[in-house]
PDB file of C-alpha atoms in Angstrom:
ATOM      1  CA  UNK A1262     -25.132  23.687  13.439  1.00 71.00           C
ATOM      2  CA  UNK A1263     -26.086  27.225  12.835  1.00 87.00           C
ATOM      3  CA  UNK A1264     -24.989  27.235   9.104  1.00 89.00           C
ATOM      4  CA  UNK A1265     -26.701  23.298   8.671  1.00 88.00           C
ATOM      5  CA  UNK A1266     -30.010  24.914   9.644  1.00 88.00           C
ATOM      6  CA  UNK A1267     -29.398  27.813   7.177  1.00 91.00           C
ATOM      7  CA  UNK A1268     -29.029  25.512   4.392  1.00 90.00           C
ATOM      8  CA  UNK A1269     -32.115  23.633   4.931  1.00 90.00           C
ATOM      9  CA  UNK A1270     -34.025  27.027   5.098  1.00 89.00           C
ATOM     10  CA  UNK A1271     -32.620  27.778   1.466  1.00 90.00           C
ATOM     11  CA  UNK A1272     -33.735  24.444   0.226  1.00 90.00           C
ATOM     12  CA  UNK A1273     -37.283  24.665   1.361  1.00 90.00           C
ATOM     13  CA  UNK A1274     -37.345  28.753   0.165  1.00 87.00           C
ATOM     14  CA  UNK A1275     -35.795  28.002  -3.233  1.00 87.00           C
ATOM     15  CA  UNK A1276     -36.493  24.840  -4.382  1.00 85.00           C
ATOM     16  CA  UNK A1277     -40.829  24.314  -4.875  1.00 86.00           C
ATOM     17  CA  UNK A1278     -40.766  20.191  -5.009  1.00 86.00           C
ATOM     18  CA  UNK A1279     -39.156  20.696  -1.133  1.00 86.00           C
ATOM     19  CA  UNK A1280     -42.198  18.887   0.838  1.00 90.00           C
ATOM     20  CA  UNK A1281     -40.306  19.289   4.497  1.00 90.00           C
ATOM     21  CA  UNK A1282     -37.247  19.524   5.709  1.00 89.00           C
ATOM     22  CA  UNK A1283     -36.768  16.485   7.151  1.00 91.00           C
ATOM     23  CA  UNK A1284     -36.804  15.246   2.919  1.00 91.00           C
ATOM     24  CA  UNK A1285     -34.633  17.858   2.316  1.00 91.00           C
ATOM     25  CA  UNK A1286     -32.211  16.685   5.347  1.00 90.00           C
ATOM     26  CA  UNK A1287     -32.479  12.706   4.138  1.00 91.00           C
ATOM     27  CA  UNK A1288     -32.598  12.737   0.005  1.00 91.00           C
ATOM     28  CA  UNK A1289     -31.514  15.281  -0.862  1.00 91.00           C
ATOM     29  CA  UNK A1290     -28.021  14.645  -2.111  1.00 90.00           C
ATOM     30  CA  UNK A1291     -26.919  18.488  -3.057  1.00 91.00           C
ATOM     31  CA  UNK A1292     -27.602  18.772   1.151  1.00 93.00           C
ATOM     32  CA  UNK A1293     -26.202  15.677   2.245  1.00 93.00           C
ATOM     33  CA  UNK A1294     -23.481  16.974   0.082  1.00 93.00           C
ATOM     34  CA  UNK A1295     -22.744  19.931   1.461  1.00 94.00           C
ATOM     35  CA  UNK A1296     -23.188  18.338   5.481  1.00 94.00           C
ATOM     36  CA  UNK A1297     -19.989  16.110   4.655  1.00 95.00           C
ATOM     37  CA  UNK A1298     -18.303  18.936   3.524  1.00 94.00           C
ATOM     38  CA  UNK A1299     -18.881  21.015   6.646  1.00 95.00           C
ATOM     39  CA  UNK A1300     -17.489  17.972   8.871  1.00 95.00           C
ATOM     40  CA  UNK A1301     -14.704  17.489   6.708  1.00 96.00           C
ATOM     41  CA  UNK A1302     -13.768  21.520   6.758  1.00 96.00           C
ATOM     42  CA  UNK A1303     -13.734  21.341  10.706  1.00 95.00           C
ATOM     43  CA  UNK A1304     -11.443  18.337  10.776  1.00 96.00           C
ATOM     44  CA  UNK A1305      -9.105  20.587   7.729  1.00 95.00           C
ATOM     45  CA  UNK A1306      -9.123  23.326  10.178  1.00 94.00           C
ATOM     46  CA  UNK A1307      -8.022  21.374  13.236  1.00 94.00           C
ATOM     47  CA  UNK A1308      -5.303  20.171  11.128  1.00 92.00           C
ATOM     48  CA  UNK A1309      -6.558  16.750  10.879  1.00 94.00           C
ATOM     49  CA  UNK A1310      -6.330  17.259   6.913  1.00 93.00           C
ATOM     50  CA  UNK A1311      -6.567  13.525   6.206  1.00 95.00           C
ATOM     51  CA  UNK A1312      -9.488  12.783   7.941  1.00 95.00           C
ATOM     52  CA  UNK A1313     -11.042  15.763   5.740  1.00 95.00           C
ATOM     53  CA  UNK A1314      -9.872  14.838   2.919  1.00 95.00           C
ATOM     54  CA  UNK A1315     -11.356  11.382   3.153  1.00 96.00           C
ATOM     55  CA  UNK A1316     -14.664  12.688   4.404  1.00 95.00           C
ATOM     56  CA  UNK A1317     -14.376  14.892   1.028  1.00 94.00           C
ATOM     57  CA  UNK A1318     -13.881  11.837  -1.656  1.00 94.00           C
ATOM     58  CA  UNK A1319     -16.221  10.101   0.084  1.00 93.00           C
ATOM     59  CA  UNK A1320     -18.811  12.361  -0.271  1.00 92.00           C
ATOM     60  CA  UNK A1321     -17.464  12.706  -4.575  1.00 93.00           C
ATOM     61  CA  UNK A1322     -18.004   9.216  -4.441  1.00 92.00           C
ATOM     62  CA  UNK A1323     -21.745   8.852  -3.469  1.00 92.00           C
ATOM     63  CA  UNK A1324     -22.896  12.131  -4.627  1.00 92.00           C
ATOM     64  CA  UNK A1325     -20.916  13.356  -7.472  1.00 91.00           C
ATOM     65  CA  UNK A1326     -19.955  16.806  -5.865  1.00 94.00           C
ATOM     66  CA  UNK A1327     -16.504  17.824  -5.484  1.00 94.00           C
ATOM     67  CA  UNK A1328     -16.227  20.165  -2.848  1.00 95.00           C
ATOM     68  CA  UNK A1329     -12.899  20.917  -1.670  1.00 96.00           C
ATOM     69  CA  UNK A1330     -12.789  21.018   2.373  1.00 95.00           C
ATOM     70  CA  UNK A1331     -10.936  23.877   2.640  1.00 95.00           C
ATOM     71  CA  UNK A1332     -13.652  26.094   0.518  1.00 95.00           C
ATOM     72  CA  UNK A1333     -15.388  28.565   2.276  1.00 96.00           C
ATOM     73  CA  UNK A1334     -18.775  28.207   2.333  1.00 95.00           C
ATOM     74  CA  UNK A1335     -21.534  29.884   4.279  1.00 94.00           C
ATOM     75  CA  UNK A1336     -24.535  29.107   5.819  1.00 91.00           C
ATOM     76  CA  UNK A1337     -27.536  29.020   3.394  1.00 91.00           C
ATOM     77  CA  UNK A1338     -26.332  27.209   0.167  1.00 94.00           C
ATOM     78  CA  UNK A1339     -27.984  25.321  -1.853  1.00 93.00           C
ATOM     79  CA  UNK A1340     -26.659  22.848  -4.469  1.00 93.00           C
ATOM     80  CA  UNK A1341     -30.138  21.573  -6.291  1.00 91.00           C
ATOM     81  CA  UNK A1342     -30.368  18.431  -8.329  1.00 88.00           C
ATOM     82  CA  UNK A1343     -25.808  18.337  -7.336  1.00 84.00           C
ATOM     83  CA  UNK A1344     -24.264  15.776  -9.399  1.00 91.00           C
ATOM     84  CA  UNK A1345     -20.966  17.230 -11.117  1.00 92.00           C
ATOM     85  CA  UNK A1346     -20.516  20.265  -9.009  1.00 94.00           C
ATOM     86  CA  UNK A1347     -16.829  21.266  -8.598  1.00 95.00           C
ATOM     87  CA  UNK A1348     -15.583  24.052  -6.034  1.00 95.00           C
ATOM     88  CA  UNK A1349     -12.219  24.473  -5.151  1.00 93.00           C
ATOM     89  CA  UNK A1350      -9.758  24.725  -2.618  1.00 93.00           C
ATOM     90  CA  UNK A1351      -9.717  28.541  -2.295  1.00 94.00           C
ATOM     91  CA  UNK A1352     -13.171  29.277  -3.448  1.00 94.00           C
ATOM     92  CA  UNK A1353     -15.163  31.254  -1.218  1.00 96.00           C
ATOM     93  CA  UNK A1354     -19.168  30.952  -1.044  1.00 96.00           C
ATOM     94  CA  UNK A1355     -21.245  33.782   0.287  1.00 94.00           C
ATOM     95  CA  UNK A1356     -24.918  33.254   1.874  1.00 94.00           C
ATOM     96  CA  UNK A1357     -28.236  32.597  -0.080  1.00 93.00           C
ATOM     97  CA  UNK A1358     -26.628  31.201  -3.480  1.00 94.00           C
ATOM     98  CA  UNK A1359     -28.053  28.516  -5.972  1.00 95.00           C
ATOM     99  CA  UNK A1360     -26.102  26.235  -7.421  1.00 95.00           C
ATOM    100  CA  UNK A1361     -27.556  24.164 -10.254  1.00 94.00           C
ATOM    101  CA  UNK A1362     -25.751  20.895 -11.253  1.00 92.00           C
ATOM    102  CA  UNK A1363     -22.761  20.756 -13.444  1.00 93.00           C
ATOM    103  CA  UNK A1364     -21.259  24.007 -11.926  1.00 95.00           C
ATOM    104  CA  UNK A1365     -17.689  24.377 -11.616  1.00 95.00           C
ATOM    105  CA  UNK A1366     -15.735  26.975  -9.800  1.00 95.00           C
ATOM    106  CA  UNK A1367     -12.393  26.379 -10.456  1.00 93.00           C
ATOM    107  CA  UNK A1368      -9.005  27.959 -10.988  1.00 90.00           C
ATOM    108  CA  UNK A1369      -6.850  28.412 -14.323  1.00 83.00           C
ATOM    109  CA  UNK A1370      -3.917  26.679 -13.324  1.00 76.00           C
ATOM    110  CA  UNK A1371      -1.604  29.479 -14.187  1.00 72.00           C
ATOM    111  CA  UNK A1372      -2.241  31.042  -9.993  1.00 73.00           C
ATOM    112  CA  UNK A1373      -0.975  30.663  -6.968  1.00 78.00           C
ATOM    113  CA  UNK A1374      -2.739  31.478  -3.733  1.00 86.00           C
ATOM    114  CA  UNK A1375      -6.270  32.526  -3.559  1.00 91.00           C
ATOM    115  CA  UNK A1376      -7.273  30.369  -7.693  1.00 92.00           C
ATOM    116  CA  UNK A1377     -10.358  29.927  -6.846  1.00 94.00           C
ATOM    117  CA  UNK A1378     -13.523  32.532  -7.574  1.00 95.00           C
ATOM    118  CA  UNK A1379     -15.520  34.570  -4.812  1.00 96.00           C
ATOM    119  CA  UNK A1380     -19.262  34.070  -4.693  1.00 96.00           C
ATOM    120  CA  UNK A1381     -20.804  37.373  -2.772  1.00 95.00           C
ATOM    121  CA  UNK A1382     -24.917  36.515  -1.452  1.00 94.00           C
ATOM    122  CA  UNK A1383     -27.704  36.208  -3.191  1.00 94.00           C
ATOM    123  CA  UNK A1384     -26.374  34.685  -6.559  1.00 94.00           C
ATOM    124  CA  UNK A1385     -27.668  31.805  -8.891  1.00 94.00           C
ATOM    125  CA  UNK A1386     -25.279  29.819 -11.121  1.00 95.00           C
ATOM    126  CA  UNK A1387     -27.201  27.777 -13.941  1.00 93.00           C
ATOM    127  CA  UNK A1388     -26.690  24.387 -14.754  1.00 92.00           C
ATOM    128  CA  UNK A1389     -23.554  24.058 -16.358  1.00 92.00           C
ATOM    129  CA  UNK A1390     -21.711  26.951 -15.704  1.00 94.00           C
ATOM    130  CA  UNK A1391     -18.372  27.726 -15.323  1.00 95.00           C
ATOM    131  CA  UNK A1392     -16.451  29.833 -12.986  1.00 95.00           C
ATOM    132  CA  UNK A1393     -12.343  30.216 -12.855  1.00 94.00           C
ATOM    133  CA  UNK A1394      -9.533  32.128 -11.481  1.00 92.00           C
ATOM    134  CA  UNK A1395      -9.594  34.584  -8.684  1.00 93.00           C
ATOM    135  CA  UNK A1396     -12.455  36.533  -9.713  1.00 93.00           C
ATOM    136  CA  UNK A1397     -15.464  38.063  -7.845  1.00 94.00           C
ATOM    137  CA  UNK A1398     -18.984  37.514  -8.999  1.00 94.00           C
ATOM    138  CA  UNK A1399     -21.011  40.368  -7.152  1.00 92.00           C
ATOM    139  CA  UNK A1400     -24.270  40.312  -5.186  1.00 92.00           C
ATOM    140  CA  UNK A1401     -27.513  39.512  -6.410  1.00 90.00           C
ATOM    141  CA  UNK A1402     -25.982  38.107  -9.991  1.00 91.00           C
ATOM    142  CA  UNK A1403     -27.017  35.555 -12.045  1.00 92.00           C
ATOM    143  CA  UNK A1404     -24.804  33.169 -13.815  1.00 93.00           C
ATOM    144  CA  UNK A1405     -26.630  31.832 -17.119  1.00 90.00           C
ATOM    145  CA  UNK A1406     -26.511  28.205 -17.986  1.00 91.00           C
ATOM    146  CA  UNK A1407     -23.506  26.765 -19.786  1.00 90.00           C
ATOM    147  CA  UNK A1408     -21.811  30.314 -19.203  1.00 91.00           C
ATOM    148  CA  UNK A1409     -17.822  30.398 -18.774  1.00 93.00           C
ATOM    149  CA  UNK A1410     -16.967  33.393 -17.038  1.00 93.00           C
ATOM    150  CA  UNK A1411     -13.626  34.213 -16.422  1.00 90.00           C
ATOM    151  CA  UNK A1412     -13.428  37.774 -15.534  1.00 90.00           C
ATOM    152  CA  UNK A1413     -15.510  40.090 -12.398  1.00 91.00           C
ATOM    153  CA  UNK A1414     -19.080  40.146 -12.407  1.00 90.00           C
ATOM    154  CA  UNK A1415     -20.408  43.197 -10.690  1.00 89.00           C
ATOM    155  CA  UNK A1416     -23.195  43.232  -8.901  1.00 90.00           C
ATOM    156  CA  UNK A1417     -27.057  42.978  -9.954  1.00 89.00           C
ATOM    157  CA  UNK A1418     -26.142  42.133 -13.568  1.00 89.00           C
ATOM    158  CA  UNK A1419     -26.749  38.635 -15.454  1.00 89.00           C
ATOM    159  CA  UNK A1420     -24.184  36.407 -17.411  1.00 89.00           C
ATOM    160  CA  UNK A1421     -24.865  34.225 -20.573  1.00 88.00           C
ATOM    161  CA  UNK A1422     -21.946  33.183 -23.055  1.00 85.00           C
ATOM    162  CA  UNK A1423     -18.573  31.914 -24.411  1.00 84.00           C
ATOM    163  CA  UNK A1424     -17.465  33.828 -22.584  1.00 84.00           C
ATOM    164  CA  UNK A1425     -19.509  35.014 -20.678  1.00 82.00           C
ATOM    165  CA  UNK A1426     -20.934  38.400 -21.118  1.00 82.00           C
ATOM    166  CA  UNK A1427     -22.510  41.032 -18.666  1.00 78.00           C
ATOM    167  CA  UNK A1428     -26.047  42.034 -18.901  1.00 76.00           C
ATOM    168  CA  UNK A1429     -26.963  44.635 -16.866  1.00 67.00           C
ATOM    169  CA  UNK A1430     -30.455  45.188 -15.294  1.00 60.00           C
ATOM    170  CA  UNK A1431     -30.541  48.355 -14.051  1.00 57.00           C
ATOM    171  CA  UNK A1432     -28.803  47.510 -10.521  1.00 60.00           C
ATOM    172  CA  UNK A1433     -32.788  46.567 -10.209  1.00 57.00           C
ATOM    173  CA  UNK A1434     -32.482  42.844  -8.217  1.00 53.00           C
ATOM    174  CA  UNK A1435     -34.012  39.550 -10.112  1.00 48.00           C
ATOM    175  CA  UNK A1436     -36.454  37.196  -8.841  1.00 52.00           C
ATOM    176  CA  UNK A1437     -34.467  34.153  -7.409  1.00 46.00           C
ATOM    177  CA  UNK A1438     -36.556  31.682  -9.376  1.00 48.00           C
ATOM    178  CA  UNK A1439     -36.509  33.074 -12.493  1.00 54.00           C
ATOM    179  CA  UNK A1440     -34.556  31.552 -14.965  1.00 53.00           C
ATOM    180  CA  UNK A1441     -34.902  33.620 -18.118  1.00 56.00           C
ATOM    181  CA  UNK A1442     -31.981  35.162 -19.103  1.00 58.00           C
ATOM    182  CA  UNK A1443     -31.402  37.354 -22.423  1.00 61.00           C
ATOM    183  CA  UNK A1444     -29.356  35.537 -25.451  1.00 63.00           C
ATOM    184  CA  UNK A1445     -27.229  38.329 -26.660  1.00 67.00           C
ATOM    185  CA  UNK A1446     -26.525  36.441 -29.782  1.00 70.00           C
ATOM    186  CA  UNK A1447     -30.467  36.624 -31.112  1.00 70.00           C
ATOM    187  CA  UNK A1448     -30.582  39.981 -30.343  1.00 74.00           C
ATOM    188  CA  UNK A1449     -27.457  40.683 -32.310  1.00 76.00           C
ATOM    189  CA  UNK A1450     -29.241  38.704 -35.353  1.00 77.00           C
ATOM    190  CA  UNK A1451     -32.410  40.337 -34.834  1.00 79.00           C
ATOM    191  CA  UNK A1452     -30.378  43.528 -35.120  1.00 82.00           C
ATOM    192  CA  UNK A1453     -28.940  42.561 -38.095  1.00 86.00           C
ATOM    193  CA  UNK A1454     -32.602  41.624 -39.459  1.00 84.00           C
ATOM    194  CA  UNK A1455     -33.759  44.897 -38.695  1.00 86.00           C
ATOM    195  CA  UNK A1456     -30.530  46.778 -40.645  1.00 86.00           C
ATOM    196  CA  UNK A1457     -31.280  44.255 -43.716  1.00 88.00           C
ATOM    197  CA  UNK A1458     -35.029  45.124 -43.831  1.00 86.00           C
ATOM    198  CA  UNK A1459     -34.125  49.155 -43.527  1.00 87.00           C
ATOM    199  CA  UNK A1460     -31.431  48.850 -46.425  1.00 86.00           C
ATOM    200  CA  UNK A1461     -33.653  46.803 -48.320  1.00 83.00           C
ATOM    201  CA  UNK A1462     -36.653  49.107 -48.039  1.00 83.00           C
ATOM    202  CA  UNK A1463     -34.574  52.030 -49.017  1.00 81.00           C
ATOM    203  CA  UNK A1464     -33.263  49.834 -52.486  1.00 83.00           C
ATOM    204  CA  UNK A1465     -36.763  49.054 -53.322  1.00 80.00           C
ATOM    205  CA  UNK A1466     -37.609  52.977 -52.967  1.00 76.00           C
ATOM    206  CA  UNK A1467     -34.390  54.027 -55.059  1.00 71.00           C
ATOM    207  CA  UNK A1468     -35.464  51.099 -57.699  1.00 69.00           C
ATOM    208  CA  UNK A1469     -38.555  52.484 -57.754  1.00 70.00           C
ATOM    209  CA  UNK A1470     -37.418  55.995 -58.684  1.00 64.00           C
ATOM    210  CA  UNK A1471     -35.265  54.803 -60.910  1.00 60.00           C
ATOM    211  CA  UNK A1472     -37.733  53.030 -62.641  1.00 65.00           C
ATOM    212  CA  UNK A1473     -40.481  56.293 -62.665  1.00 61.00           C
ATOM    213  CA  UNK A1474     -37.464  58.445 -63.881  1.00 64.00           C
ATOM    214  CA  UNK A1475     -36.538  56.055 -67.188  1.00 60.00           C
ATOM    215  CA  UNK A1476     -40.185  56.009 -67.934  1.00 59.00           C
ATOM    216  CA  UNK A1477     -40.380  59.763 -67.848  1.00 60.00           C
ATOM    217  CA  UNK A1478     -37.454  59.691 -70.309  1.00 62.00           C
ATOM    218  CA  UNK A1479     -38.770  57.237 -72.435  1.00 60.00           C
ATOM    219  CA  UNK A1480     -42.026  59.022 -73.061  1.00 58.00           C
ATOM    220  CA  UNK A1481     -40.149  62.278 -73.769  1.00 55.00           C
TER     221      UNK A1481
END
């Protein structure tokens, strides 16, 4: 009960359109999503793994989020807008994370054992981004949109690629809400810009003293 009242608090501090928590605890289906999954991981844990594994495809069924029931999730997750979320059996979840819909954390297929990533607190994973293996994305990360991050993420630093790439920020911690993450490949183009534009100024000056030079030979 502890961990269901943690999630609402989550939803109504991260998500702005949350009007009360009693919408939050009937429509929202990233929520109601994660509810079924903590009743079907208490039935997986008392052994009754059939029960929780119907609980579980129920739940894929209505709300389009595949949540393994053994996962381990805390309390104060939450899964905004849901549909096509994917976390697997040996995934582990820490407290005060985002997930955006589309996310996947999933394993390789080439493991055995823990496959599945570990989430520490107080991360955000975009829309869209994917997760594998038995990796560890720190504290306080963000995951960027669309990312596919396959090896550790340490903490306080931002992902965006294929595949993903670390962006540190100065172990200085991000605002929860804010989205904007750096595109490494523009700034690798506008580097590029900037090295054309040098070279080019320093052709123009050398054409330009080659050009004074013939003239002063040509007048001799």
């Amino acid at each position: 009960m502890n961990k269901i009242k943690m999630d609402l608090n989550v939803a109504m501090e991260k998500d702005p359109a949350a009007r009360s928590k009693a919408e939050v605890f009937f429509t929202y289906g990233g929520f109601k999503a994660l509810f079924r999954y903590r009743i079907a991981h208490w039935f997986y844990n008392h052994k009754m793994k059939i029960i929780a594994t119907i609980i579980s495809a129920g739940a894929r069924r209505k709300y389009g989020v595949d949540i393994h029931p053994a996962a381990q999730i805390a309390g104060g997750v939450f899964i905004d807008h849901a549909v096509g979320v994917v976390i697997g059996e040996t995934a582990v979840v820490g407290t005060n994370v985002l997930i955006y819909q589309g996310v996947t954390l999933g394993g390789t297929g080439k493991e055995t054992g823990k496959r599945h990533p570990t989430i520490q607190d107080n991360v955000m994973l975009s829309a869209g981004s994917t997760v594998l293996g038995n990796i560890t994305i720190g504290h306080d990360s963000k995951i960027g949109a669309g990312s596919v991050v396959i090896k550790d993420v340490p903490p306080y630093a931002t992902v965006v690629g294929v595949p993903g790439r670390v962006i540190k920020h100065n172990n200085v911690r991000v605002n929860d809400l804010d989205q904007h993450l750096p595109d490494p490949i523009l700034e690798e183009f506008a580097r590029l810009n900037r090295r054309i534009e040098t070279l080019e100024n320093a052709l123009n000056i050398k054409a330009c003293h080659y050009s004074i030079t013939m003239d002063n030979e040509e007048e001799k």
